[in-house]
Amino acid sequence: MTVGSALNKIRRAALSPRRSLGAISGKAMRQHSYWLGNGRSIPPASVCLFMTYRCNLRCKMCDLWGENGSRREGTPVSTRSTQEELSQKEIRTLVDDLASFKPKVTLFGGEPLFHGRTHEVLQCLRDRNIPTSIITNGVLLGAHFRQLVDLKVDEITISLDGPREVHDSIRGVQGTYDKAIAGIVATAEYKRRKHSAVPRLKVLYTISDMNFRHLNDFVKGLEGLQLDLVNFYHVMFVNEELLRRHNAVFMEAFGITSNSLRGFARDVSSRVGLDDLAEQISLIKTGNHRVPVEFLIDFTPEELRRYYTDFSFSPKSRCLVPWREVLILPDGSVSPCLDFIAGNVREESFLRIWNGPRFIHFRRTLKRLGKFPACNRCCLLYRD
């Protein structure tokens, strides 16, 4: 962890000491669950509510709609209906279940603002005092910022992948960068007028073979904005050999293969200039920026080289994600990892699924193995 990253964590803890203390206590209890729970766990700290598969962009590296995306025509997953989404009544029932332990709920997609009832979902969560955040490509932020501020959403993360020309090229639609920036400016101004500390505004930059030379210029272009954090992380990618090994493990352990993982199959290693990327990271870390900057995966130069050239490499030996967070898909399926379904909230309560037989089996298998082959390239592995 860099000094800047440590200071940012301290700053956030100072702004919300009660929540920070609760997170520390919860982390210790989840560690206890991991080692002694025999596959069971205390309720998750974080729930990612996948609102919809639908999206208004076609980002090249997207695992859903990108060049190898699992939702594209002709791929195994694309036959599932993109319209089969939880009703408002079903979401209210889910939120009632989550209210008993109040995890942080992040609305995601696809594009969550593309969903017709996002505001109603956020209101439902807010009514039960559940912490909320949303991850968006920012294109529709200008049409929704007033409601997001008035609903006191805790955090908005806007995904941006470079300066204007680079970003728009990756997203496949011209003008998306300017729309996202305009939405950020409008949100910050409305917050000021309402004397509101929330939503916190974060930008997420996915480092890939298409933008690895532009990190420093990107940060410079954001200097005048009222942002709480710019976060960089490395794109998830796999090759055919890693995909084969991962699916072999999944087939033996669970009788399934991870078709969605193919959405991350991209030749990134040969296209990223590691010297150039290392230089960009150094410029960011040593620069004097007006906006706080963090790297989700804070590699040393040698770790960075191995991450992009050796698929067996990871400084993490174990995955604890299914003990602390979970993904709920648009149709209500509860998933601890790509393509493994532990149950569906349309059929039983979330907490029954969380410590149900399939989830317990998944955790026991993962604990026995430490991690699955593709875990080494999953950003969730590297979260604290």
Tab-separated table of C-alpha atoms in Angstrom:
chain	number	residue	atom	x	y	z
A	1	MET	CA	0.000	0.000	0.000
A	2	THR	CA	1.335	3.447	-0.888
A	3	VAL	CA	1.414	6.350	1.563
A	4	GLY	CA	-1.297	8.051	-0.482
A	5	SER	CA	-3.536	4.979	-0.318
A	6	ALA	CA	-3.071	4.737	3.438
A	7	LEU	CA	-3.935	8.411	3.890
A	8	ASN	CA	-7.065	7.998	1.783
A	9	LYS	CA	-8.206	5.080	3.953
A	10	ILE	CA	-7.560	7.117	7.111
A	11	ARG	CA	-9.482	10.059	5.660
A	12	ARG	CA	-12.496	7.869	4.871
A	13	ALA	CA	-12.368	6.282	8.324
A	14	ALA	CA	-12.373	9.734	9.917
A	15	LEU	CA	-15.473	10.693	7.921
A	16	SER	CA	-17.339	7.575	9.055
A	17	PRO	CA	-15.694	6.126	12.188
A	18	ARG	CA	-18.665	4.011	13.258
A	19	ARG	CA	-18.894	2.291	9.892
A	20	SER	CA	-15.111	1.807	9.828
A	21	LEU	CA	-15.118	0.151	13.250
A	22	GLY	CA	-18.001	-2.040	12.155
A	23	ALA	CA	-16.062	-3.062	9.036
A	24	ILE	CA	-13.029	-4.019	11.142
A	25	SER	CA	-15.197	-6.122	13.455
A	26	GLY	CA	-16.995	-7.723	10.517
A	27	LYS	CA	-13.715	-8.547	8.793
A	28	ALA	CA	-12.448	-10.326	11.909
A	29	MET	CA	-15.681	-12.322	12.162
A	30	ARG	CA	-15.497	-13.307	8.494
A	31	GLN	CA	-11.935	-14.521	9.018
A	32	HIS	CA	-13.301	-16.595	11.878
A	33	SER	CA	-16.056	-17.935	9.601
A	34	TYR	CA	-13.500	-18.833	6.941
A	35	TRP	CA	-11.320	-20.906	9.246
A	36	LEU	CA	-13.906	-22.363	11.619
A	37	GLY	CA	-17.308	-22.046	9.930
A	38	ASN	CA	-17.062	-25.276	7.897
A	39	GLY	CA	-18.556	-23.542	4.854
A	40	ARG	CA	-20.942	-21.263	6.721
A	41	SER	CA	-20.433	-17.527	7.099
A	42	ILE	CA	-21.861	-14.502	8.822
A	43	PRO	CA	-23.978	-12.354	6.434
A	44	PRO	CA	-22.014	-10.556	3.714
A	45	ALA	CA	-20.644	-7.043	4.091
A	46	SER	CA	-21.377	-6.276	0.455
A	47	VAL	CA	-24.097	-7.241	-2.021
A	48	CYS	CA	-23.780	-6.396	-5.708
A	49	LEU	CA	-27.283	-6.125	-7.146
A	50	PHE	CA	-26.942	-6.705	-10.868
A	51	MET	CA	-29.920	-4.668	-12.015
A	52	THR	CA	-29.885	-5.522	-15.707
A	53	TYR	CA	-27.759	-6.970	-18.490
A	54	ARG	CA	-28.935	-4.178	-20.788
A	55	CYS	CA	-26.468	-1.427	-21.613
A	56	ASN	CA	-26.314	1.680	-23.786
A	57	LEU	CA	-22.640	1.143	-24.724
A	58	ARG	CA	-20.515	-1.617	-26.235
A	59	CYS	CA	-17.146	-1.286	-24.484
A	60	LYS	CA	-14.524	-3.379	-26.246
A	61	MET	CA	-13.202	-5.115	-23.113
A	62	CYS	CA	-16.622	-5.723	-21.510
A	63	ASP	CA	-17.215	-9.340	-20.481
A	64	LEU	CA	-20.913	-8.954	-21.371
A	65	TRP	CA	-21.163	-6.920	-24.577
A	66	GLY	CA	-17.514	-6.519	-25.639
A	67	GLU	CA	-15.518	-8.214	-28.356
A	68	ASN	CA	-15.769	-11.617	-26.637
A	69	GLY	CA	-18.736	-10.758	-24.431
A	70	SER	CA	-20.921	-13.535	-23.081
A	71	ARG	CA	-24.125	-11.669	-24.036
A	72	ARG	CA	-23.222	-11.307	-27.706
A	73	GLU	CA	-25.158	-13.327	-30.259
A	74	GLY	CA	-23.915	-16.871	-30.720
A	75	THR	CA	-22.400	-17.298	-27.251
A	76	PRO	CA	-23.891	-19.822	-24.792
A	77	VAL	CA	-25.075	-17.254	-22.258
A	78	SER	CA	-26.674	-14.917	-24.812
A	79	THR	CA	-29.718	-17.178	-25.156
A	80	ARG	CA	-30.904	-16.035	-21.718
A	81	SER	CA	-33.431	-13.206	-21.906
A	82	THR	CA	-32.042	-9.773	-21.078
A	83	GLN	CA	-35.542	-8.754	-20.023
A	84	GLU	CA	-35.996	-11.366	-17.272
A	85	GLU	CA	-35.453	-9.016	-14.346
A	86	LEU	CA	-36.766	-8.956	-10.795
A	87	SER	CA	-40.039	-7.102	-10.355
A	88	GLN	CA	-40.339	-4.217	-7.925
A	89	LYS	CA	-42.269	-6.465	-5.522
A	90	GLU	CA	-39.535	-9.103	-5.659
A	91	ILE	CA	-36.874	-6.469	-5.026
A	92	ARG	CA	-38.809	-5.151	-2.017
A	93	THR	CA	-38.919	-8.676	-0.593
A	94	LEU	CA	-35.165	-9.006	-1.147
A	95	VAL	CA	-34.480	-5.640	0.504
A	96	ASP	CA	-36.564	-6.669	3.516
A	97	ASP	CA	-34.278	-9.671	3.870
A	98	LEU	CA	-31.118	-7.583	3.518
A	99	ALA	CA	-32.367	-5.050	6.079
A	100	SER	CA	-31.732	-7.511	8.913
A	101	PHE	CA	-27.944	-7.119	8.493
A	102	LYS	CA	-27.586	-3.985	6.321
A	103	PRO	CA	-24.787	-4.757	3.871
A	104	LYS	CA	-23.511	-2.152	1.447
A	105	VAL	CA	-25.608	-2.669	-1.694
A	106	THR	CA	-24.048	-1.683	-5.008
A	107	LEU	CA	-26.276	-1.330	-8.071
A	108	PHE	CA	-24.475	-2.577	-11.147
A	109	GLY	CA	-25.074	-3.936	-14.637
A	110	GLY	CA	-25.062	-3.633	-17.667
A	111	GLU	CA	-25.926	-0.021	-17.038
A	112	PRO	CA	-28.046	0.328	-13.875
A	113	LEU	CA	-29.370	3.759	-14.911
A	114	PHE	CA	-30.718	2.029	-18.034
A	115	HIS	CA	-33.078	0.105	-15.742
A	116	GLY	CA	-36.467	1.789	-15.512
A	117	ARG	CA	-36.862	1.539	-11.714
A	118	THR	CA	-33.441	2.306	-10.315
A	119	HIS	CA	-34.748	5.255	-8.281
A	120	GLU	CA	-37.448	3.090	-6.718
A	121	VAL	CA	-34.879	0.458	-5.745
A	122	LEU	CA	-32.617	3.099	-4.187
A	123	GLN	CA	-35.566	4.594	-2.296
A	124	CYS	CA	-36.480	1.167	-0.981
A	125	LEU	CA	-32.902	0.641	0.248
A	126	ARG	CA	-32.727	4.120	1.750
A	127	ASP	CA	-36.020	3.611	3.608
A	128	ARG	CA	-34.351	0.705	5.405
A	129	ASN	CA	-31.116	2.603	6.097
A	130	ILE	CA	-29.053	0.292	3.897
A	131	PRO	CA	-25.831	1.864	2.536
A	132	THR	CA	-26.053	2.281	-1.230
A	133	SER	CA	-23.744	2.872	-4.151
A	134	ILE	CA	-24.032	2.702	-7.911
A	135	ILE	CA	-21.508	1.986	-10.671
A	136	THR	CA	-22.339	3.683	-13.974
A	137	ASN	CA	-20.729	4.545	-17.291
A	138	GLY	CA	-21.912	8.109	-16.631
A	139	VAL	CA	-23.691	8.710	-19.921
A	140	LEU	CA	-27.084	8.979	-18.202
A	141	LEU	CA	-25.824	10.648	-15.033
A	142	GLY	CA	-26.876	14.076	-16.285
A	143	ALA	CA	-30.506	12.912	-16.344
A	144	HIS	CA	-30.427	11.283	-12.899
A	145	PHE	CA	-28.072	13.269	-10.643
A	146	ARG	CA	-30.813	15.194	-8.809
A	147	GLN	CA	-32.599	12.028	-7.727
A	148	LEU	CA	-29.326	10.336	-6.722
A	149	VAL	CA	-28.368	13.279	-4.515
A	150	ASP	CA	-31.868	13.681	-3.069
A	151	LEU	CA	-31.977	9.954	-2.281
A	152	LYS	CA	-28.667	10.376	-0.433
A	153	VAL	CA	-26.939	7.576	-2.318
A	154	ASP	CA	-23.655	7.086	-0.503
A	155	GLU	CA	-21.415	6.724	-3.523
A	156	ILE	CA	-21.447	7.018	-7.307
A	157	THR	CA	-18.617	5.378	-9.233
A	158	ILE	CA	-18.231	6.546	-12.820
A	159	SER	CA	-16.282	4.281	-15.148
A	160	LEU	CA	-13.905	6.236	-17.397
A	161	ASP	CA	-11.084	4.691	-19.392
A	162	GLY	CA	-8.860	7.488	-20.613
A	163	PRO	CA	-8.800	10.997	-22.023
A	164	ARG	CA	-11.666	11.905	-24.344
A	165	GLU	CA	-10.464	10.289	-27.590
A	166	VAL	CA	-9.180	7.123	-25.909
A	167	HIS	CA	-12.281	6.690	-23.779
A	168	ASP	CA	-14.743	7.197	-26.643
A	169	SER	CA	-12.814	4.773	-28.852
A	170	ILE	CA	-12.997	2.054	-26.176
A	171	ARG	CA	-16.689	2.699	-25.506
A	172	GLY	CA	-17.604	2.595	-29.179
A	173	VAL	CA	-19.706	5.779	-29.063
A	174	GLN	CA	-18.443	9.321	-29.586
A	175	GLY	CA	-19.369	11.911	-26.974
A	176	THR	CA	-19.549	9.507	-24.019
A	177	TYR	CA	-16.600	11.093	-22.192
A	178	ASP	CA	-18.084	14.589	-22.375
A	179	LYS	CA	-21.488	13.348	-21.215
A	180	ALA	CA	-19.944	11.581	-18.219
A	181	ILE	CA	-17.857	14.629	-17.262
A	182	ALA	CA	-20.903	16.887	-17.582
A	183	GLY	CA	-22.791	14.514	-15.271
A	184	ILE	CA	-19.996	14.633	-12.698
A	185	VAL	CA	-19.923	18.438	-12.788
A	186	ALA	CA	-23.711	18.662	-12.461
A	187	THR	CA	-23.758	16.206	-9.541
A	188	ALA	CA	-21.008	18.063	-7.675
A	189	GLU	CA	-22.761	21.412	-8.174
A	190	TYR	CA	-26.126	20.044	-7.031
A	191	LYS	CA	-24.463	18.547	-3.951
A	192	ARG	CA	-23.004	21.977	-3.170
A	193	ARG	CA	-26.372	23.676	-3.535
A	194	LYS	CA	-28.036	21.058	-1.307
A	195	HIS	CA	-25.191	21.201	1.255
A	196	SER	CA	-24.854	17.439	0.916
A	197	ALA	CA	-21.697	15.410	1.587
A	198	VAL	CA	-23.059	12.524	-0.461
A	199	PRO	CA	-22.931	10.926	-2.919
A	200	ARG	CA	-19.151	10.584	-2.825
A	201	LEU	CA	-17.937	10.773	-6.411
A	202	LYS	CA	-15.384	8.230	-7.571
A	203	VAL	CA	-13.893	7.490	-10.967
A	204	LEU	CA	-12.811	3.974	-11.917
A	205	TYR	CA	-10.211	3.506	-14.661
A	206	THR	CA	-9.767	0.001	-16.067
A	207	ILE	CA	-6.156	-0.395	-17.214
A	208	SER	CA	-6.044	-2.389	-20.436
A	209	ASP	CA	-4.042	-2.834	-23.621
A	210	MET	CA	-6.025	0.076	-25.103
A	211	ASN	CA	-5.192	2.776	-22.544
A	212	PHE	CA	-2.088	1.806	-20.555
A	213	ARG	CA	-0.090	4.774	-21.889
A	214	HIS	CA	-2.628	7.412	-20.788
A	215	LEU	CA	-2.981	7.132	-16.994
A	216	ASN	CA	-1.144	10.332	-16.117
A	217	ASP	CA	-2.776	12.454	-18.813
A	218	PHE	CA	-6.131	11.125	-17.669
A	219	VAL	CA	-5.597	12.260	-14.073
A	220	LYS	CA	-4.413	15.669	-15.237
A	221	GLY	CA	-7.646	16.047	-17.192
A	222	LEU	CA	-9.689	15.515	-14.020
A	223	GLU	CA	-7.850	18.024	-11.818
A	224	GLY	CA	-10.621	20.621	-11.867
A	225	LEU	CA	-13.404	18.232	-10.884
A	226	GLN	CA	-14.798	17.736	-7.374
A	227	LEU	CA	-13.926	14.051	-7.057
A	228	ASP	CA	-13.360	12.044	-3.891
A	229	LEU	CA	-11.190	9.365	-5.507
A	230	VAL	CA	-9.742	8.115	-8.777
A	231	ASN	CA	-9.211	4.358	-8.641
A	232	PHE	CA	-7.125	2.380	-11.121
A	233	TYR	CA	-7.384	-1.367	-11.537
A	234	HIS	CA	-6.104	-3.890	-14.061
A	235	VAL	CA	-8.551	-5.433	-16.488
A	236	MET	CA	-9.495	-9.037	-15.801
A	237	PHE	CA	-8.253	-11.278	-18.595
A	238	VAL	CA	-7.646	-14.976	-19.195
A	239	ASN	CA	-6.079	-17.065	-21.937
A	240	GLU	CA	-7.315	-20.354	-23.376
A	241	GLU	CA	-5.100	-22.489	-21.130
A	242	LEU	CA	-6.290	-20.757	-17.945
A	243	LEU	CA	-9.878	-21.029	-19.154
A	244	ARG	CA	-9.420	-24.757	-19.775
A	245	ARG	CA	-7.870	-25.391	-16.343
A	246	HIS	CA	-10.549	-23.364	-14.564
A	247	ASN	CA	-13.375	-25.169	-16.321
A	248	ALA	CA	-11.794	-28.548	-15.576
A	249	VAL	CA	-11.820	-27.714	-11.859
A	250	PHE	CA	-15.395	-26.407	-12.015
A	251	MET	CA	-16.576	-29.505	-13.877
A	252	GLU	CA	-14.996	-31.868	-11.377
A	253	ALA	CA	-16.181	-29.933	-8.311
A	254	PHE	CA	-19.603	-28.657	-9.425
A	255	GLY	CA	-20.502	-30.344	-12.706
A	256	ILE	CA	-20.506	-27.039	-14.633
A	257	THR	CA	-18.220	-24.918	-16.796
A	258	SER	CA	-17.885	-21.155	-16.608
A	259	ASN	CA	-19.177	-19.944	-19.966
A	260	SER	CA	-19.203	-16.349	-18.720
A	261	LEU	CA	-15.451	-16.506	-18.134
A	262	ARG	CA	-14.939	-16.588	-21.893
A	263	GLY	CA	-16.022	-12.950	-21.905
A	264	PHE	CA	-12.666	-12.168	-20.282
A	265	ALA	CA	-10.625	-14.107	-22.867
A	266	ARG	CA	-8.483	-11.408	-24.467
A	267	ASP	CA	-4.870	-11.258	-25.619
A	268	VAL	CA	-3.808	-8.516	-23.228
A	269	SER	CA	-0.340	-9.753	-22.232
A	270	SER	CA	1.308	-9.274	-25.623
A	271	ARG	CA	-0.284	-5.857	-26.178
A	272	VAL	CA	0.640	-4.081	-22.951
A	273	GLY	CA	4.030	-2.364	-22.919
A	274	LEU	CA	5.100	-3.112	-19.362
A	275	ASP	CA	7.850	-0.482	-19.273
A	276	ASP	CA	5.392	2.173	-20.430
A	277	LEU	CA	2.776	1.031	-17.930
A	278	ALA	CA	5.298	0.980	-15.071
A	279	GLU	CA	6.353	4.506	-15.995
A	280	GLN	CA	2.732	5.697	-15.985
A	281	ILE	CA	2.124	4.141	-12.566
A	282	SER	CA	5.286	5.771	-11.227
A	283	LEU	CA	4.190	9.172	-12.547
A	284	ILE	CA	0.836	8.766	-10.803
A	285	LYS	CA	2.342	7.673	-7.484
A	286	THR	CA	4.962	10.418	-7.390
A	287	GLY	CA	2.777	13.197	-8.787
A	288	ASN	CA	1.154	15.953	-6.774
A	289	HIS	CA	-2.495	15.543	-7.699
A	290	ARG	CA	-5.427	17.592	-6.440
A	291	VAL	CA	-7.647	14.501	-6.437
A	292	PRO	CA	-6.847	11.387	-4.336
A	293	VAL	CA	-5.602	8.467	-6.443
A	294	GLU	CA	-5.428	4.769	-5.574
A	295	PHE	CA	-4.509	1.511	-7.281
A	296	LEU	CA	-6.902	-1.302	-6.405
A	297	ILE	CA	-4.097	-3.770	-7.094
A	298	ASP	CA	-0.923	-2.030	-5.920
A	299	PHE	CA	1.804	-4.173	-7.495
A	300	THR	CA	5.543	-3.797	-7.187
A	301	PRO	CA	7.291	-3.517	-10.608
A	302	GLU	CA	8.208	-7.220	-10.501
A	303	GLU	CA	4.664	-8.224	-9.501
A	304	LEU	CA	3.311	-6.085	-12.334
A	305	ARG	CA	5.513	-7.906	-14.852
A	306	ARG	CA	4.470	-11.327	-13.565
A	307	TYR	CA	0.781	-10.397	-13.475
A	308	TYR	CA	0.812	-9.729	-17.218
A	309	THR	CA	3.129	-12.576	-18.259
A	310	ASP	CA	2.523	-15.467	-15.828
A	311	PHE	CA	-1.064	-16.635	-15.352
A	312	SER	CA	-0.092	-18.752	-12.362
A	313	PHE	CA	1.112	-15.689	-10.472
A	314	SER	CA	-0.739	-13.933	-7.680
A	315	PRO	CA	0.525	-12.554	-4.357
A	316	LYS	CA	-2.734	-13.834	-2.849
A	317	SER	CA	-2.874	-17.504	-1.895
A	318	ARG	CA	-6.539	-17.691	-0.892
A	319	CYS	CA	-9.868	-16.262	-2.064
A	320	LEU	CA	-12.204	-15.133	0.724
A	321	VAL	CA	-14.737	-13.367	-1.499
A	322	PRO	CA	-17.650	-15.818	-0.918
A	323	TRP	CA	-17.390	-15.170	2.804
A	324	ARG	CA	-17.764	-11.389	2.478
A	325	GLU	CA	-19.718	-10.492	-0.661
A	326	VAL	CA	-22.102	-11.865	-3.251
A	327	LEU	CA	-23.662	-11.120	-6.619
A	328	ILE	CA	-27.423	-11.186	-7.228
A	329	LEU	CA	-28.154	-11.460	-10.947
A	330	PRO	CA	-31.038	-9.730	-12.780
A	331	ASP	CA	-33.230	-12.843	-12.590
A	332	GLY	CA	-32.652	-13.242	-8.834
A	333	SER	CA	-29.941	-15.902	-9.028
A	334	VAL	CA	-27.452	-15.678	-6.155
A	335	SER	CA	-23.883	-16.248	-7.280
A	336	PRO	CA	-20.601	-16.329	-5.340
A	337	CYS	CA	-18.581	-16.726	-8.550
A	338	LEU	CA	-19.038	-16.767	-12.314
A	339	ASP	CA	-21.757	-19.231	-13.419
A	340	PHE	CA	-22.139	-20.964	-10.056
A	341	ILE	CA	-25.712	-20.452	-8.845
A	342	ALA	CA	-26.365	-21.096	-5.152
A	343	GLY	CA	-30.097	-20.384	-5.331
A	344	ASN	CA	-32.661	-17.796	-6.389
A	345	VAL	CA	-34.363	-15.146	-4.251
A	346	ARG	CA	-37.569	-15.734	-6.187
A	347	GLU	CA	-37.728	-19.187	-4.590
A	348	GLU	CA	-36.272	-18.723	-1.084
A	349	SER	CA	-34.915	-16.008	1.164
A	350	PHE	CA	-31.443	-14.636	0.631
A	351	LEU	CA	-30.175	-15.713	4.060
A	352	ARG	CA	-31.349	-19.303	3.499
A	353	ILE	CA	-29.376	-19.322	0.252
A	354	TRP	CA	-26.325	-17.669	1.847
A	355	ASN	CA	-25.827	-20.576	4.230
A	356	GLY	CA	-27.658	-23.146	2.152
A	357	PRO	CA	-26.161	-26.461	0.993
A	358	ARG	CA	-24.918	-25.269	-2.395
A	359	PHE	CA	-23.189	-22.180	-0.972
A	360	ILE	CA	-21.654	-24.263	1.822
A	361	HIS	CA	-20.371	-26.789	-0.728
A	362	PHE	CA	-18.875	-23.985	-2.801
A	363	ARG	CA	-17.073	-22.428	0.189
A	364	ARG	CA	-15.752	-25.775	1.418
A	365	THR	CA	-14.386	-26.579	-2.039
A	366	LEU	CA	-12.784	-23.159	-2.399
A	367	LYS	CA	-11.223	-23.316	1.077
A	368	ARG	CA	-9.786	-26.757	0.334
A	369	LEU	CA	-8.241	-25.536	-2.939
A	370	GLY	CA	-7.316	-22.034	-1.712
A	371	LYS	CA	-8.515	-20.501	-4.960
A	372	PHE	CA	-9.627	-21.512	-8.433
A	373	PRO	CA	-7.337	-21.103	-11.484
A	374	ALA	CA	-9.019	-17.915	-12.777
A	375	CYS	CA	-9.023	-16.257	-9.349
A	376	ASN	CA	-5.522	-14.918	-10.037
A	377	ARG	CA	-6.959	-12.458	-12.567
A	378	CYS	CA	-10.100	-11.439	-10.673
A	379	CYS	CA	-10.041	-7.958	-9.121
A	380	LEU	CA	-12.177	-9.146	-6.184
A	381	LEU	CA	-9.301	-11.334	-4.987
A	382	TYR	CA	-7.255	-8.226	-4.252
A	383	ARG	CA	-9.750	-6.313	-2.137
A	384	ASP	CA	-8.991	-6.045	1.575
